[in-house]
PDB file of C-alpha atoms in Angstrom:
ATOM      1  CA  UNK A   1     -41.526-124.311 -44.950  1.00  0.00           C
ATOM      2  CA  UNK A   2     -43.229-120.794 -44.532  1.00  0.00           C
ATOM      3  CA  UNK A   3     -40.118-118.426 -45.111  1.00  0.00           C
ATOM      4  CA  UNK A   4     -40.957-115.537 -41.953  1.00  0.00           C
ATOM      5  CA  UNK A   5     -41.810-119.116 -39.927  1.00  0.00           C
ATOM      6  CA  UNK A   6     -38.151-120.578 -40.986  1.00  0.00           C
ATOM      7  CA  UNK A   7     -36.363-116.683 -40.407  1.00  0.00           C
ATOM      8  CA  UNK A   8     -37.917-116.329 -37.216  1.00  0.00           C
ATOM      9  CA  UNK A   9     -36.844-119.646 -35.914  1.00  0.00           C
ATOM     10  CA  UNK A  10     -33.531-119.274 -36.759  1.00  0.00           C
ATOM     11  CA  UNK A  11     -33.676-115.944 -35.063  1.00  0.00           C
ATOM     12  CA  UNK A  12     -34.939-117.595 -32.202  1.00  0.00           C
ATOM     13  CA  UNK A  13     -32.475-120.028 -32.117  1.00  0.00           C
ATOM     14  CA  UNK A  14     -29.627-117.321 -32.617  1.00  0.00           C
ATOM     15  CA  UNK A  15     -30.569-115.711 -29.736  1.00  0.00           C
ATOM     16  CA  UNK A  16     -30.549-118.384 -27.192  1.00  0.00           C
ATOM     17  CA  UNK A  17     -27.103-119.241 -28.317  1.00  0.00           C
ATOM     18  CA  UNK A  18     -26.221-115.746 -27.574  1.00  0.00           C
ATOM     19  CA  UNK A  19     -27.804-115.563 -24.310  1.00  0.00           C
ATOM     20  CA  UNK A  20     -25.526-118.918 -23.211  1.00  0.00           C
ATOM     21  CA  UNK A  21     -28.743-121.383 -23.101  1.00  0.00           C
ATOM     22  CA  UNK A  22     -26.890-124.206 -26.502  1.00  0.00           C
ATOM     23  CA  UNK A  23     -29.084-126.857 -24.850  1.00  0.00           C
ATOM     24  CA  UNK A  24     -31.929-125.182 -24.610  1.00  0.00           C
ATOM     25  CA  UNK A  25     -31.414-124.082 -28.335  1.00  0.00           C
ATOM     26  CA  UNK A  26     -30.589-127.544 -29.190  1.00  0.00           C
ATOM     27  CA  UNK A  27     -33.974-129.060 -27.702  1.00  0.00           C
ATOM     28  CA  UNK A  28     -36.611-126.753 -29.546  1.00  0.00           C
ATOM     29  CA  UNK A  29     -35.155-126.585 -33.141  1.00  0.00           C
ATOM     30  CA  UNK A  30     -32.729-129.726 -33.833  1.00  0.00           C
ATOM     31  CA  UNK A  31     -34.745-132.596 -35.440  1.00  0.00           C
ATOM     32  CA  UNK A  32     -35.048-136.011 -33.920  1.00  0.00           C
ATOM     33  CA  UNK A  33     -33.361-137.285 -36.982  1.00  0.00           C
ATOM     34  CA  UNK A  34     -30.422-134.505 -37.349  1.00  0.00           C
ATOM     35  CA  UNK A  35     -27.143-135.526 -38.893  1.00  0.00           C
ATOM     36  CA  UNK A  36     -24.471-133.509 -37.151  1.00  0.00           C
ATOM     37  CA  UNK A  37     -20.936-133.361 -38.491  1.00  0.00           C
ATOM     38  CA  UNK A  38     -17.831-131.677 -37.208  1.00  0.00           C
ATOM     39  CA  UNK A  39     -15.130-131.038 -40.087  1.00  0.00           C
ATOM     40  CA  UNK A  40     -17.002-132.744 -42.210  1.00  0.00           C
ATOM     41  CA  UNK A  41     -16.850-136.015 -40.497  1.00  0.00           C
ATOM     42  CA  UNK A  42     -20.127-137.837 -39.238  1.00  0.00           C
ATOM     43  CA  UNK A  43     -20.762-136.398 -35.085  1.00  0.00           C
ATOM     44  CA  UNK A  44     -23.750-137.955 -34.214  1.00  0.00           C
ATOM     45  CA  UNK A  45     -26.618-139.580 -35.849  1.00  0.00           C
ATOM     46  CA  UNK A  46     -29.914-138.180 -34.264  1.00  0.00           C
ATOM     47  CA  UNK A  47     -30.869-135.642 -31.654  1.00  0.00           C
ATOM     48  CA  UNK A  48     -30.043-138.038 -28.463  1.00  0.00           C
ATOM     49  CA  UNK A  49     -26.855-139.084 -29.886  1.00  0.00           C
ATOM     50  CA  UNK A  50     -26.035-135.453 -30.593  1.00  0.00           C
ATOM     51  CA  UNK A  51     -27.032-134.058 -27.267  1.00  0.00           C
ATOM     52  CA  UNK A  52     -25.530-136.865 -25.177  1.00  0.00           C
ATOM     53  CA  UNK A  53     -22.691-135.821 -26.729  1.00  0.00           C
ATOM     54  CA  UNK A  54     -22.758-132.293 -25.811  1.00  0.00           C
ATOM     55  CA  UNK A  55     -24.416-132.330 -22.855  1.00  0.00           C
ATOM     56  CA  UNK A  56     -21.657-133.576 -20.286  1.00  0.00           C
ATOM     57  CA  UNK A  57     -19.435-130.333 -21.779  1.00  0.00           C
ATOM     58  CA  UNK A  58     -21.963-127.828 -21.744  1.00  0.00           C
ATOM     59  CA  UNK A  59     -23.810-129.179 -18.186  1.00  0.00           C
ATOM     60  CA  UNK A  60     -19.730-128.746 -16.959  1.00  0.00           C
ATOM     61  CA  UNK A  61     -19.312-125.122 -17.837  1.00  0.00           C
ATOM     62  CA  UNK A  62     -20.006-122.965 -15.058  1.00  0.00           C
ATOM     63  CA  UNK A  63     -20.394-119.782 -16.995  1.00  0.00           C
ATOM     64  CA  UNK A  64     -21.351-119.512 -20.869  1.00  0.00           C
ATOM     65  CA  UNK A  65     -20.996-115.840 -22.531  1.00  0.00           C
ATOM     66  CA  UNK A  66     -22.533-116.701 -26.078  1.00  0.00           C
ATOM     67  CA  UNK A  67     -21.254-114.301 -28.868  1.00  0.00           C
ATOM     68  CA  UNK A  68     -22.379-115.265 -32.633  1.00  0.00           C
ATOM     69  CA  UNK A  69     -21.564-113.165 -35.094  1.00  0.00           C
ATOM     70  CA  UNK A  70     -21.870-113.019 -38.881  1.00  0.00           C
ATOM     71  CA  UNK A  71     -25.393-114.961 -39.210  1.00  0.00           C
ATOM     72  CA  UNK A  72     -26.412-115.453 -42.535  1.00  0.00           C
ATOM     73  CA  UNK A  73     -29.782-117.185 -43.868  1.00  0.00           C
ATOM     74  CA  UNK A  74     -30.747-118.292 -47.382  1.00  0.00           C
ATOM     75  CA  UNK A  75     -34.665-118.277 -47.326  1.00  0.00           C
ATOM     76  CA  UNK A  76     -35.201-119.893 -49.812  1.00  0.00           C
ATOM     77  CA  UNK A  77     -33.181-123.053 -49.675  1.00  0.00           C
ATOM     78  CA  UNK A  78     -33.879-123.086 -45.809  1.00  0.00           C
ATOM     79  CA  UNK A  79     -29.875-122.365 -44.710  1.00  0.00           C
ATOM     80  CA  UNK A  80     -28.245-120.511 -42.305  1.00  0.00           C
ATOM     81  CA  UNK A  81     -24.566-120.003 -41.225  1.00  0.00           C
ATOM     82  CA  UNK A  82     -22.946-118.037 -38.334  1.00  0.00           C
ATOM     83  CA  UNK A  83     -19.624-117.557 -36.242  1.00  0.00           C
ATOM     84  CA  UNK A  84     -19.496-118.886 -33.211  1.00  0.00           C
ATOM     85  CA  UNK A  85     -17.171-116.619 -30.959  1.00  0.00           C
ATOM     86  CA  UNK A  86     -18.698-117.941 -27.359  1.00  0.00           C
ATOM     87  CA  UNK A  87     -16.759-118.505 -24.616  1.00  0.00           C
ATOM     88  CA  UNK A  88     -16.920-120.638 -21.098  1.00  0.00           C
ATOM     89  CA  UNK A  89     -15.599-121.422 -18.108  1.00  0.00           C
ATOM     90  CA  UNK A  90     -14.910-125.010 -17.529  1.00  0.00           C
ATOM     91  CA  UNK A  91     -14.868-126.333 -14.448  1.00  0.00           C
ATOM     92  CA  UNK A  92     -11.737-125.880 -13.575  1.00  0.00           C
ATOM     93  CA  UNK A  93     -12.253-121.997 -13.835  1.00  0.00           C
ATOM     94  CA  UNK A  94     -10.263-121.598 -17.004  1.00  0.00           C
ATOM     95  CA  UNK A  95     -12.027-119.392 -19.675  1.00  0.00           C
ATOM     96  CA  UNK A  96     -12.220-121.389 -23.094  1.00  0.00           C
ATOM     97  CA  UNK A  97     -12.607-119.878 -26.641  1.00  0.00           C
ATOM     98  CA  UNK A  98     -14.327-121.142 -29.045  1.00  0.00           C
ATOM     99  CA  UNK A  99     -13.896-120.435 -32.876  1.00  0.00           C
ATOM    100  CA  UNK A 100     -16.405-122.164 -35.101  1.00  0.00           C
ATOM    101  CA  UNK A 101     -18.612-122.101 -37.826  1.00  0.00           C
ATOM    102  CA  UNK A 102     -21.909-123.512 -37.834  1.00  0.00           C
ATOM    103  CA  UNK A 103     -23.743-123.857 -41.532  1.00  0.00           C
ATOM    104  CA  UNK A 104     -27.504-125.336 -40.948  1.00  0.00           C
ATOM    105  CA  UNK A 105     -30.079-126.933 -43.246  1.00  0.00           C
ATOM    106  CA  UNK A 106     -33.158-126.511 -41.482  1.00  0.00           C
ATOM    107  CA  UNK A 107     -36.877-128.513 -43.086  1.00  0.00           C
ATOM    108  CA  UNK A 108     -39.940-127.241 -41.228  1.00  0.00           C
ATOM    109  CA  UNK A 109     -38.997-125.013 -38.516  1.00  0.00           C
ATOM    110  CA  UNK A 110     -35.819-127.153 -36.956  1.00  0.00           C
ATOM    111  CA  UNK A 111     -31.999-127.969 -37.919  1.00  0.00           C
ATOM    112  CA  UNK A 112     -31.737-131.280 -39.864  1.00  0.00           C
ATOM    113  CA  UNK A 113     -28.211-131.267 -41.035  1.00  0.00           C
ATOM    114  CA  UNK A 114     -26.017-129.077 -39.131  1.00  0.00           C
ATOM    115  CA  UNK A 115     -22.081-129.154 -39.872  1.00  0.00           C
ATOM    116  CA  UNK A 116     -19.662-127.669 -37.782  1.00  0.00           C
ATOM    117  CA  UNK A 117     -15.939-126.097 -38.775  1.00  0.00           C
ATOM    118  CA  UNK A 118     -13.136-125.175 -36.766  1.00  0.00           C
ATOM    119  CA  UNK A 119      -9.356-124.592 -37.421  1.00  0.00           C
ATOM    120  CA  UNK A 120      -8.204-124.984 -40.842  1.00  0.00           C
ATOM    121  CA  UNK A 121     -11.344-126.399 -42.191  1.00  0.00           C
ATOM    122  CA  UNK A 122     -12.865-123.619 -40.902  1.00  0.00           C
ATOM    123  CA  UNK A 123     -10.197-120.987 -42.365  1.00  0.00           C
ATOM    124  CA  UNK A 124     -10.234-122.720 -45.947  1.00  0.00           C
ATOM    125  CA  UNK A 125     -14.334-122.373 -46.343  1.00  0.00           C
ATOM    126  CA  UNK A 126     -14.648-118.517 -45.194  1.00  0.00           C
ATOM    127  CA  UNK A 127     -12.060-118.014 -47.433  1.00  0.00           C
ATOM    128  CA  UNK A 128     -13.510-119.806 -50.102  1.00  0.00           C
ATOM    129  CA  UNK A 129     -16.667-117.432 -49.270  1.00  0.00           C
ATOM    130  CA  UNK A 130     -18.612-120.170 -47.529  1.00  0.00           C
ATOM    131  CA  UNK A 131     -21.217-117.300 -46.056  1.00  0.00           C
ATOM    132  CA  UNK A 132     -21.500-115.870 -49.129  1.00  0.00           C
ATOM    133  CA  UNK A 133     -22.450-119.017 -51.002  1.00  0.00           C
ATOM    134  CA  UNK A 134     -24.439-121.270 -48.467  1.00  0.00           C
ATOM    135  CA  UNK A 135     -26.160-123.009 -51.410  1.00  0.00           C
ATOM    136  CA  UNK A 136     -22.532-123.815 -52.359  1.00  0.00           C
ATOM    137  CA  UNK A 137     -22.061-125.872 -49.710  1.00  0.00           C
ATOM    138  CA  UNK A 138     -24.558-128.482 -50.675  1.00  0.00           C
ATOM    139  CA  UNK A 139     -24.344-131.378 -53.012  1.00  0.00           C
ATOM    140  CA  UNK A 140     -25.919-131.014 -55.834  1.00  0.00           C
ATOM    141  CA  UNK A 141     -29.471-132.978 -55.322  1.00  0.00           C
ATOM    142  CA  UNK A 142     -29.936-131.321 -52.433  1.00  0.00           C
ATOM    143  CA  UNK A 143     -29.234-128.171 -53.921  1.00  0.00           C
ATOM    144  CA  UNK A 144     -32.307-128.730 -56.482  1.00  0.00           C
TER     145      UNK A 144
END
């Protein structure tokens, strides 16, 4: 993968998350054979598996203010991390917070592997300097 083709896509994909469009991110750079985890723990298995999973939450919200902060991409392994402060209203009206991490592997322009952190998990890997050591992350043959 070209490196300035890989850095703008994730920019791309950055900023539709912060402009409140997640499914709209999620259809032009997730891979039809992503593996999507959440703490660690096997989400969903392939793009229509991951999106019919997120799609009744998302398609409920009836506002979505997208804030993600502290994006950080390693060229040349093809990895990028951010915060994901966002917020939405659900349908009842009530304003939800979100507080996640997101750490991608991305092959040819679009998200692969994408694994997703919240509460302690979450906590434990910034503090273990997760965004400064994406590579870290990874096992060790993918690493090579």
């Amino acid at each position: 993968m070209e490196s300035n083709s890989f850095v703008a896509a994730t920019n791309e994909q950055i900023e539709l998350l912060r402009e409140g469009k997640p499914l709209d991110a999620f259809d032009v750079f997730f891979a039809s054979t992503v593996q999507m985890f959440a703490n660690d723990v096997l989400f969903a298995d392939g793009a229509v598996e991951g999106r019919a999973k997120q799609e009744p939450f998302i398609s409920a919200a009836q506002s979505i203010i997208g804030k993600i902060e502290d994006v950080v991409i390693d060229e040349a392994r093809g990895l990028c991390a951010f915060r994901n402060l966002s917020q939405f209203v659900d349908g009842a009206g009530v304003t939800q917070q979100i507080d996640g991490l997101c750490w991608q592997r991305w092959d040819d322009d679009k998200v692969v592997e994408e694994r997703y952190y919240d509460g302690e998990v979450m906590r434990s890997l910034l503090k273990d300097g997760l965004l400064q050591d994406l590579a870290g992350h990874m096992t060790m043959k993918e690493a090579e």
